[in-house]
Tab-separated table of C-alpha atoms and ligand atoms in Angstrom:
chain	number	residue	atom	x	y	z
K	1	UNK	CA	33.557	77.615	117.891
K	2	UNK	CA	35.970	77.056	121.001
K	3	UNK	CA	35.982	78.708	124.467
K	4	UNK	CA	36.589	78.740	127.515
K	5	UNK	CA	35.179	79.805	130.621
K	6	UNK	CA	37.577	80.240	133.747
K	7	UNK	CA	40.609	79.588	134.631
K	8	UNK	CA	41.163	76.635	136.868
K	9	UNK	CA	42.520	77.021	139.658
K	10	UNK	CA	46.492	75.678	140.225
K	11	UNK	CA	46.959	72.520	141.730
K	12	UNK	CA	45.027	69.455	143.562
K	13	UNK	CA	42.438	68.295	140.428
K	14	UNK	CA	44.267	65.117	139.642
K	15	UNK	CA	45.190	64.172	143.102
K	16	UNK	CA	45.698	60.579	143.612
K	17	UNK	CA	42.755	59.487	146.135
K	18	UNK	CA	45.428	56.834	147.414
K	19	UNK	CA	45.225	53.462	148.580
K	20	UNK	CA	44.087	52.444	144.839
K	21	UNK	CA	45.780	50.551	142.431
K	22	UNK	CA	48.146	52.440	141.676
K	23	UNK	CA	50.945	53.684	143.619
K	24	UNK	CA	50.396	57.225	145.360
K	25	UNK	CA	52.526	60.356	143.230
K	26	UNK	CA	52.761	64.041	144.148
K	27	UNK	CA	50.945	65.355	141.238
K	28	UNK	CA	51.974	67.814	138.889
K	29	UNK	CA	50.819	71.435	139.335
K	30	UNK	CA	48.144	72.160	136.443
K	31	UNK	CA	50.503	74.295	133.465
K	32	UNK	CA	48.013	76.929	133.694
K	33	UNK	CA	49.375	80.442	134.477
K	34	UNK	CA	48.035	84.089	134.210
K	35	UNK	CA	48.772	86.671	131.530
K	36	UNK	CA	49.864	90.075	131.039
K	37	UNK	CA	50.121	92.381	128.375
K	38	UNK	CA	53.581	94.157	129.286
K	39	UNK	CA	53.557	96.483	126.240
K	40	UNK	CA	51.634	98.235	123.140
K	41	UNK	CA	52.715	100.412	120.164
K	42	UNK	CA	51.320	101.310	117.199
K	43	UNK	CA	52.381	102.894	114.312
K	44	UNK	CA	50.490	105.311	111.832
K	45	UNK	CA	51.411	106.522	108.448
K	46	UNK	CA	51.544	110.664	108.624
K	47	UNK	CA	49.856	111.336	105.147
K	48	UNK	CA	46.004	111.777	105.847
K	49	UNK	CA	43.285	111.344	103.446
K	50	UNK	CA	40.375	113.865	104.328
K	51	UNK	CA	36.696	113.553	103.351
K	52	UNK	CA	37.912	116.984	102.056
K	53	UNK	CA	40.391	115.312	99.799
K	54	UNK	CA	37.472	112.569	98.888
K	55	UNK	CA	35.255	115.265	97.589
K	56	UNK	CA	37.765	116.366	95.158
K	57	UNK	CA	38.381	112.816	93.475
K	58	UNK	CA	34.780	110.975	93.984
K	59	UNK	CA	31.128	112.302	94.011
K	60	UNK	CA	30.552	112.073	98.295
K	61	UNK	CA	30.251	114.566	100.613
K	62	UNK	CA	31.730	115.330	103.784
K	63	UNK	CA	28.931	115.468	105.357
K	64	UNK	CA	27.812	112.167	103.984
K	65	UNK	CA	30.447	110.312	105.169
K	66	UNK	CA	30.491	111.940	108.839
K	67	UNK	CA	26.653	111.386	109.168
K	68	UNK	CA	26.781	107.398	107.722
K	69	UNK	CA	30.423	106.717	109.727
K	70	UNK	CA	31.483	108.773	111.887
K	71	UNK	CA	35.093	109.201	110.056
K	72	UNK	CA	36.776	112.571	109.196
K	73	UNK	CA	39.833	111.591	107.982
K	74	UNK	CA	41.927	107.991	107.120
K	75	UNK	CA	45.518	107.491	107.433
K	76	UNK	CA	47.734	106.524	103.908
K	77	UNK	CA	50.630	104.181	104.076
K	78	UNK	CA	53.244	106.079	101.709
K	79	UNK	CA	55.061	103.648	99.573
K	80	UNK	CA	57.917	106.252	99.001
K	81	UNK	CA	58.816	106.279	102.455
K	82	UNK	CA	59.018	102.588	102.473
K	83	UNK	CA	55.506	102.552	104.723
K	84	UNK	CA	53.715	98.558	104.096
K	85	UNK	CA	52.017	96.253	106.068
K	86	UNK	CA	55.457	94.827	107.539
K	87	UNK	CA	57.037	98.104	107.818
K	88	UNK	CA	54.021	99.726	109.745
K	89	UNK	CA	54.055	96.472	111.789
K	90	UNK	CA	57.783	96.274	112.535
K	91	UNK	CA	57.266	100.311	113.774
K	92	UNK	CA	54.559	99.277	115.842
K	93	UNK	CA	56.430	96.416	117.629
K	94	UNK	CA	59.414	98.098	118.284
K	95	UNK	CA	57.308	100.650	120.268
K	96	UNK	CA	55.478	98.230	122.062
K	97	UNK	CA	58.982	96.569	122.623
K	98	UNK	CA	60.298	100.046	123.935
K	99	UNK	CA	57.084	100.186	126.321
K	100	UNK	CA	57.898	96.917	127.509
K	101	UNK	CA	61.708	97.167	128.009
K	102	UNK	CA	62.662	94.678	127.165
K	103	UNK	CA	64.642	93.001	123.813
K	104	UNK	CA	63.095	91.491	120.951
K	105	UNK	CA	64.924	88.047	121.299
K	106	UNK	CA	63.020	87.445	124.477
K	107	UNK	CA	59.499	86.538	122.009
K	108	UNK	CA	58.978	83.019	122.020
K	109	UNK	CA	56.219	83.901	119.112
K	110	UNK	CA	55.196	86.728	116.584
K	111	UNK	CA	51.678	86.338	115.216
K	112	UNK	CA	50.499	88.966	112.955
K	113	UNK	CA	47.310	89.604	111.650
K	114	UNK	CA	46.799	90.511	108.183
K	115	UNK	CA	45.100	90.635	105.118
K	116	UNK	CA	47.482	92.993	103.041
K	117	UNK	CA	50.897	91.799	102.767
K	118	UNK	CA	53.210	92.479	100.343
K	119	UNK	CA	54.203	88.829	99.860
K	120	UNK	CA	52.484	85.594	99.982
K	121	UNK	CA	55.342	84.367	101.446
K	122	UNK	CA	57.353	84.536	103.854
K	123	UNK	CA	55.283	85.766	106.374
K	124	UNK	CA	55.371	89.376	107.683
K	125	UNK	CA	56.156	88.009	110.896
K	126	UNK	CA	59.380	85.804	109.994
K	127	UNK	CA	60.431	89.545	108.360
K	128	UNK	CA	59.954	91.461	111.461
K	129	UNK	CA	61.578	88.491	113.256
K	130	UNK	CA	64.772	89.279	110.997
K	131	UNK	CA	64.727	93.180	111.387
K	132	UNK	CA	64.464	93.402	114.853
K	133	UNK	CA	66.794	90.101	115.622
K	134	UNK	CA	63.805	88.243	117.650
K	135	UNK	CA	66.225	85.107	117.484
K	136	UNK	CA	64.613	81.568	117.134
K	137	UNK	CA	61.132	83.209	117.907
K	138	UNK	CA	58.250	80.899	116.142
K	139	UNK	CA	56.660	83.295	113.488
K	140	UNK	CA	53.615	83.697	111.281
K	141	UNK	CA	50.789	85.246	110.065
K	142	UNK	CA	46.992	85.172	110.407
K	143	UNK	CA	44.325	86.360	108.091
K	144	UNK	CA	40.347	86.737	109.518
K	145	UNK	CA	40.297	90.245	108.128
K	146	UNK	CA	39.216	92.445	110.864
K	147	UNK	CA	38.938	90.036	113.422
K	148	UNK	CA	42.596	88.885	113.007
K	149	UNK	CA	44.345	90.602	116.148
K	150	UNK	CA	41.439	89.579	118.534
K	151	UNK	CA	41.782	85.715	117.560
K	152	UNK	CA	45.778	85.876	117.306
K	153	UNK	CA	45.530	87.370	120.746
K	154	UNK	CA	42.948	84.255	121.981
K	155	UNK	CA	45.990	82.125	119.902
K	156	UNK	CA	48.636	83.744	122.020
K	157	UNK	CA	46.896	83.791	125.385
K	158	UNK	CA	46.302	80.222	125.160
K	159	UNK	CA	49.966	79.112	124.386
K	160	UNK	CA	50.895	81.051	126.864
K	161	UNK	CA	48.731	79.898	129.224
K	162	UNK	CA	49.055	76.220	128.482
K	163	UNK	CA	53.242	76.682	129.409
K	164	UNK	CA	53.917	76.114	126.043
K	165	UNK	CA	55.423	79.993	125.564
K	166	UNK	CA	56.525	82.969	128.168
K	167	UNK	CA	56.222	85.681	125.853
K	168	UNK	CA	54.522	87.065	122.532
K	169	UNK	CA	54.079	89.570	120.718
K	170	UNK	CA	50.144	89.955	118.480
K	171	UNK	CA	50.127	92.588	116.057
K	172	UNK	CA	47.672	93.688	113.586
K	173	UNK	CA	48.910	95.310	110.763
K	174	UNK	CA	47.231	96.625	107.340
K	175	UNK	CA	47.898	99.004	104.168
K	176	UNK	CA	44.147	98.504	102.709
K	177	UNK	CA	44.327	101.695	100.822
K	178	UNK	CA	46.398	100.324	97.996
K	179	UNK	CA	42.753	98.322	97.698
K	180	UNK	CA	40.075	100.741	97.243
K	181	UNK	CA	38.416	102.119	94.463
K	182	UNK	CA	38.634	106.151	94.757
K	183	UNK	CA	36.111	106.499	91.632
K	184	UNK	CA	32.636	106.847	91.971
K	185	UNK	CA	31.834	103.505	91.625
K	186	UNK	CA	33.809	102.286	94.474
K	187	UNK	CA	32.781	105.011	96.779
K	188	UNK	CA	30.575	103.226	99.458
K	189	UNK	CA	33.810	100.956	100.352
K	190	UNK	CA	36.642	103.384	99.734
K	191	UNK	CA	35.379	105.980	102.316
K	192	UNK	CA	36.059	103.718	105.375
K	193	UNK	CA	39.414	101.871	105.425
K	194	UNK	CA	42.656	103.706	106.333
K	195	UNK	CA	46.084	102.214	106.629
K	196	UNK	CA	47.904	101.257	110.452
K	197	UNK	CA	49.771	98.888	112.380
K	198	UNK	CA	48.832	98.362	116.326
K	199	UNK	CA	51.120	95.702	118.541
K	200	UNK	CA	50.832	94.224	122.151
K	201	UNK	CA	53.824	91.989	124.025
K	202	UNK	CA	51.762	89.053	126.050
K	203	UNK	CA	53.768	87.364	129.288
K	204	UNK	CA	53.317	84.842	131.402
K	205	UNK	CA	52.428	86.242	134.828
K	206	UNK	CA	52.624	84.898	138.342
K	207	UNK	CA	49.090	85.540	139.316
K	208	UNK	CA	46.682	82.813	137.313
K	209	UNK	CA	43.753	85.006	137.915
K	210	UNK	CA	45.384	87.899	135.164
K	211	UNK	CA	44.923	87.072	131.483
K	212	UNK	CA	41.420	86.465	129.594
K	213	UNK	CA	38.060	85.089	131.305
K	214	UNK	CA	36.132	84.504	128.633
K	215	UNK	CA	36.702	84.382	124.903
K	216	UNK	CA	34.777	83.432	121.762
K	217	UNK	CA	36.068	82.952	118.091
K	218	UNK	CA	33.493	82.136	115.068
K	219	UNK	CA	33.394	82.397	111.666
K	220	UNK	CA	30.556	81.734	108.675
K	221	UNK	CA	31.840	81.122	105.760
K	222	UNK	CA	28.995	81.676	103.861
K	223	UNK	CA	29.208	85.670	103.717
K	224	UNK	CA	32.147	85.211	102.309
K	225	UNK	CA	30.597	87.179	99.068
K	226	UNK	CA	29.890	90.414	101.335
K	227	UNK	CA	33.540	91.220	101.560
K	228	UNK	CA	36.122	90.362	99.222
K	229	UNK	CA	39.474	91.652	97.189
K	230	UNK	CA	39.618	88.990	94.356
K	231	UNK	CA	42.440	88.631	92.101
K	232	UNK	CA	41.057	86.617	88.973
K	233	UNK	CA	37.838	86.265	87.525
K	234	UNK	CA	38.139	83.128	88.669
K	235	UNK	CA	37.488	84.365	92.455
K	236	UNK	CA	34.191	86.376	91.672
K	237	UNK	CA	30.861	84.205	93.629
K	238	UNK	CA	29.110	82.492	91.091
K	239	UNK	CA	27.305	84.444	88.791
K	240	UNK	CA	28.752	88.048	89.281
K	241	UNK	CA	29.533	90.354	86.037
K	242	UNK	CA	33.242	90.368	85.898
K	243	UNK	CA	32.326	93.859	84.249
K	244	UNK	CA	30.789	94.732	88.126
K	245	UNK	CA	33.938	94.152	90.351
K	246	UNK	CA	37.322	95.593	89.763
K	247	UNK	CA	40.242	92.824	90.527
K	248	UNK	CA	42.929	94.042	93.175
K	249	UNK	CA	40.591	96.449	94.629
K	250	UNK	CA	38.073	95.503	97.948
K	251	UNK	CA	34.191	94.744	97.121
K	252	UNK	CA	31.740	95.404	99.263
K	253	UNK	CA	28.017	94.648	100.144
K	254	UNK	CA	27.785	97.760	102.394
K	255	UNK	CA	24.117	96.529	103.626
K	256	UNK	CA	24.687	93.411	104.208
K	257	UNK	CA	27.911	93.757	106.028
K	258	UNK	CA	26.160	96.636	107.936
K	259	UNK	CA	23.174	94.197	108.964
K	260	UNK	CA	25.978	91.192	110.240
K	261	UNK	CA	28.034	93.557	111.744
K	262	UNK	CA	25.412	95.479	114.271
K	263	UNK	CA	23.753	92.255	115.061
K	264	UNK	CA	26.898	90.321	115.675
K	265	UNK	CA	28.277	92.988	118.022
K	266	UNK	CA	25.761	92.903	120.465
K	267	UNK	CA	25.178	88.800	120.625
K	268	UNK	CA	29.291	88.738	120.786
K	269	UNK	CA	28.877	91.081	123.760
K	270	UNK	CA	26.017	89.116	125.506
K	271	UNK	CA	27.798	85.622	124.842
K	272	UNK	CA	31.165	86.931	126.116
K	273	UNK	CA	29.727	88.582	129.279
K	274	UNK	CA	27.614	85.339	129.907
K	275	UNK	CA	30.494	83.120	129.747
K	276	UNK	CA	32.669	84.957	132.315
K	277	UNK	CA	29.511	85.291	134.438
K	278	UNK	CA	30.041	89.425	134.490
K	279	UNK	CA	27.461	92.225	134.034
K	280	UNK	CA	28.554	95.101	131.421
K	281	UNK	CA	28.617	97.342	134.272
K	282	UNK	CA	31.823	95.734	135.992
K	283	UNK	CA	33.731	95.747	132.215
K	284	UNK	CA	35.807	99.185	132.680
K	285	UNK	CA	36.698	99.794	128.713
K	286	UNK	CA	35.280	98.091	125.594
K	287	UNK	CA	37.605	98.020	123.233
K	288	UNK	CA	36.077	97.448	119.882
K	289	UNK	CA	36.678	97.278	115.960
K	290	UNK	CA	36.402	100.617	114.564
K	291	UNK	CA	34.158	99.864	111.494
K	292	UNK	CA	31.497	102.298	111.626
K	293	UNK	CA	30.469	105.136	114.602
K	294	UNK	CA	26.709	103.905	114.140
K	295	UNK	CA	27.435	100.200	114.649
K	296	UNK	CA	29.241	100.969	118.146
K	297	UNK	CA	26.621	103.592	118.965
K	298	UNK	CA	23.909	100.744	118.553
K	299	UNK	CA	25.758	98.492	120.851
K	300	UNK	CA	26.936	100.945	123.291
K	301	UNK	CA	22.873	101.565	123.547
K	302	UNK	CA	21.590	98.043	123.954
K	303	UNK	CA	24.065	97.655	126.558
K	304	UNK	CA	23.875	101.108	128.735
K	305	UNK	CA	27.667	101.604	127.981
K	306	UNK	CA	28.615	104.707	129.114
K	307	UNK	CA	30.529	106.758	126.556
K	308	UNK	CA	33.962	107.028	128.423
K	309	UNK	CA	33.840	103.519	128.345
K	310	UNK	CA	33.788	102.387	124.594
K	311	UNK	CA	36.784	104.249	123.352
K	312	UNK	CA	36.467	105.375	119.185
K	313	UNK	CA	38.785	106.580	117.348
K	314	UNK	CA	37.092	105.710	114.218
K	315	UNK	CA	36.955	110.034	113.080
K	316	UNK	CA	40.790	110.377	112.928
K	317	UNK	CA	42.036	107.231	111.337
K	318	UNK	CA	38.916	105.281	109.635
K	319	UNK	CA	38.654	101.392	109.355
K	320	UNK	CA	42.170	99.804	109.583
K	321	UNK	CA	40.725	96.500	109.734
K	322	UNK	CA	43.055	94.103	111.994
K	323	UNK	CA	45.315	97.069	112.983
K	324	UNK	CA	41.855	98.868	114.895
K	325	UNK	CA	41.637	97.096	118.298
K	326	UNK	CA	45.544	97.177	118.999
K	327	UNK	CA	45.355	100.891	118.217
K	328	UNK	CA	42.609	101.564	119.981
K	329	UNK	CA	44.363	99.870	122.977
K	330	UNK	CA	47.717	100.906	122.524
K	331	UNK	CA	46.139	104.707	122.838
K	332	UNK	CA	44.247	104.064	125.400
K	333	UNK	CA	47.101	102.942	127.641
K	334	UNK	CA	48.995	105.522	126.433
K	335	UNK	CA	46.779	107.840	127.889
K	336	UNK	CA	46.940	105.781	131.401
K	337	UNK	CA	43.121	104.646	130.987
K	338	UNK	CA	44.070	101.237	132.022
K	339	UNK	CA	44.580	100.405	135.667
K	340	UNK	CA	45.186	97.303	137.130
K	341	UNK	CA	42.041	94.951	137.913
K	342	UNK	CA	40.157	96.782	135.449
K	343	UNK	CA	38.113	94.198	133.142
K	344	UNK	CA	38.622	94.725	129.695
K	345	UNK	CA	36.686	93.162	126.538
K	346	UNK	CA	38.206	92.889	123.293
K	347	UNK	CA	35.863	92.860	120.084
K	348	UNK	CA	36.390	92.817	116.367
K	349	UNK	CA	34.000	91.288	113.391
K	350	UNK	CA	34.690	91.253	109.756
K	351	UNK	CA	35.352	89.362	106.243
K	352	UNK	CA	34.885	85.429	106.329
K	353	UNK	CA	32.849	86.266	107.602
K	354	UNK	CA	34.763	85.929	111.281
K	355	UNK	CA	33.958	87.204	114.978
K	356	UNK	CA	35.875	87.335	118.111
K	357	UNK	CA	36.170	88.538	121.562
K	358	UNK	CA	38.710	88.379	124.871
K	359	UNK	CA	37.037	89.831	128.262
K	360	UNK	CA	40.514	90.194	130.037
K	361	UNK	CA	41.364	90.350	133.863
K	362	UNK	CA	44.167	93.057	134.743
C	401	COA	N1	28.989	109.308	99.264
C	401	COA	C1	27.747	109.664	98.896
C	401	COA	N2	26.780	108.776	98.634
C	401	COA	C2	27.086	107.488	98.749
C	401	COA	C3	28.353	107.046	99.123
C	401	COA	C4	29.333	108.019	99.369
C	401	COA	N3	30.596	107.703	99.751
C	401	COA	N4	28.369	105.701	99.160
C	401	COA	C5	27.143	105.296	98.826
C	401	COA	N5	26.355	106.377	98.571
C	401	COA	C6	24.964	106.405	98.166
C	401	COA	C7	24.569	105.156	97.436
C	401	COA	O1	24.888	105.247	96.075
C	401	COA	C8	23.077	105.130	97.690
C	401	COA	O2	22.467	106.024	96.797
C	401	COA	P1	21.036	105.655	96.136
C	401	COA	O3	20.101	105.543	97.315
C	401	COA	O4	20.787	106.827	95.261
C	401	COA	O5	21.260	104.365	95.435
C	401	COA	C9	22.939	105.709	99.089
C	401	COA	O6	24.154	106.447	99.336
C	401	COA	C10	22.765	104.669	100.148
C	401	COA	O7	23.712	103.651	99.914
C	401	COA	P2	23.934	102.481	100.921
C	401	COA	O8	25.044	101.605	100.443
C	401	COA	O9	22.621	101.860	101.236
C	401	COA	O10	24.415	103.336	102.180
C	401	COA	P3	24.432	102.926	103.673
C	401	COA	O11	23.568	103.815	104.448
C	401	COA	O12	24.276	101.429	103.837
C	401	COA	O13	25.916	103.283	104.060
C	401	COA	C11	27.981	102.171	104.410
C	401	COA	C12	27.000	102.662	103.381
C	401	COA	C13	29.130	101.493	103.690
C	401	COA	C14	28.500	103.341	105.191
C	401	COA	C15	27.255	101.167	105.339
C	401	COA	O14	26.587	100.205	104.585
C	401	COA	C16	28.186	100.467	106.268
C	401	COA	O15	28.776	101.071	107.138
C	401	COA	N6	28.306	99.136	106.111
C	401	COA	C17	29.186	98.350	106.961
C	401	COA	C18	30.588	98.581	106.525
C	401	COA	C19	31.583	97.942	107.404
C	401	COA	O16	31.513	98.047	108.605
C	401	COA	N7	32.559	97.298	106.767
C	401	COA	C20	33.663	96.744	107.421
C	401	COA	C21	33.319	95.548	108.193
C	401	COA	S1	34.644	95.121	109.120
């Protein structure tokens, strides 16, 4: 675990007190600067796939689904119209690009965060580099599952921050349908993920006091075995019956991830408002992972969030795993919900098992 708390503020900590040993020096200005996001896009696939449509090829209802998620319909990445993780990603980046105005060879750095690309290598950031001519830009990919975008964005803030980078660009990007298990038997996990891409360009910024206030990034690897796509037997936890888990497609422990996931949310809250010394009152939007409607409706709850201020989404386009919170975002600005000096937390928890937030200053 790694945080931080506040942002120092520029200049005079490592003044010389004089008349010491050494000889007196100007010091050098801390390299700690504020951050901005100049632009979001996102990009999703048109073809839909409706509880409707589930009914027909699986034994669920609609109604089961709506009451136990909160989610309608999914969106389908269609490999005929050349729709992937890096295509869906590129789209999404060139409309945050457009938003931004300004040309992809200004990046310094593409993360993207992922956990279904087509390749193991290269990365689906050094390809997006290439198609949309982002120069020399330092590239690569990051997978924590659903918590990918808010730690590359931590990543990106940081670098920025530091003076190591001006500008960025975070996406999250995923095609998890071409995982899931539309029989019967994989019907608890196959009813929530849909496929998206959701980007945000990152800036250096005059003013020190913009950028994020508090952030937190964990993981446990030991619920690894809630949440898993293997690929050989090889990759199943210890004794599992090969016969039980399909290889290429996503298992599952529904309860278990259901128990992490609602008590993670709130402590992540709690620990993230503590750190930047801020009530929930004085955060204008919480902008979380879409994983179920009854997980945010349990937080939203325990912290007196008013509804207009935890946007979902979740009914129209499902789980997309690292591709939620950029959405999310991306509409949400869109929509002109974001004004400046508004306080805005970033959440997302998923496989690793992994956590993250980013309570930002705008
Ligand atoms: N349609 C109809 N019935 C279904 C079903 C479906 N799609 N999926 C499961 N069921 C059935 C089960 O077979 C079980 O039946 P049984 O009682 O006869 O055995 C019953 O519904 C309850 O199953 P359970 O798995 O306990 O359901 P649940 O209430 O836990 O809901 C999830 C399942 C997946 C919706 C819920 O566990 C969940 O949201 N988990 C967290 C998922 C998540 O957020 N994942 C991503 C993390 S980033």
């Amino acid at each position: 675990m790694s945080s931080h708390d506040a942002i120092p503020a520029p200049g005079g900590e490592h003044a010389s007190a004089g008349g010491g040993h050494y000889p007196a020096h100007t010091p050098k200005a801390p390299r700690v600067a504020g951050v901005e996001f100049i632009g979001t896009g996102s990009y999703l696939p048109e073809d839909k796939i409706t509880n409707a449509g589930l009914e027909r090829i699986m034994d669920t209802t609609d109604e089961w689904i709506v009451q136990r998620t909160g989610i309608r319909e999914r969106r389908k990445a269609d490999p005929a119209k050349h729709e992937s993780a890096w295509t869906m990603a590129s789209g999404a980046l060139e409309n945050a690009l457009a938003d931004a105005r300004i040309p992809a060879d200004q990046l310094d750095l593409i993360i993207v965060a992922t956990v279904s690309s087509e390749m193991a290598t290269p990365s689906v950031a050094s390809r997006i580099a290439n198609r949309l001519k982002a120069g020399k830009a330092a590239a690569f990919d990051l997978a924590a599952a659903c918590s990918g975008w808010v730690y590359g964005l931590n990543v990106a803030h940081e670098m920025i921050r530091g003076g190591g980078i001006t500008t960025a660009a975070v996406i999250g990007t995923e095609h998890l349908t071409q995982y899931m298990d539309y029989s019967t038997a994989g019907r608890g996990c196959a009813i929530l993920f849909g496929d998206g891409a959701g980007a945000a360009v990152l800036r250096r910024a005059a003013d020190p006091a913009k950028g994020a206030i508090a952030w937190s990034m964990h993981g446990d690897g030991t619920g690894w075995k809630d949440l898993y796509i293997p690929r050989r037997p090889d990759d199943l936890p210890e004794g599992t019956d090969p016969a039980a888990v399909k290889m290429g497609q996503m298992f599952m422990n529904g309860r278990e991830v259901f128990k992490f996931a609602v008590g993670t949310f709130q402590s992540l809250i709690a620990e993230t408002l503590d750190k930047a010394g801020v009530r929930a009152e004085s955060v204008a939007h919480f902008v979380c992972h879409q994983s179920n409607v009854r997980i945010l409706e349990a937080a939203r709850e325990r912290f007196g969030i008013p509804q207009d201020k935890l946007y979902v989404n979740i009914h129209r386009v499902g789980n997309t795993s690292a591709a939620s919170v950029p959405i999310c975002f991306d509409e949400l600005r869109r929509a002109g919900r974001i004004h400046p000096g508004d306080k805005v937390m970033f959440l997302a928890f998923g496989a690793g098992l992994t956590w993250s937030s980013s309570l930002w200053q705008f």
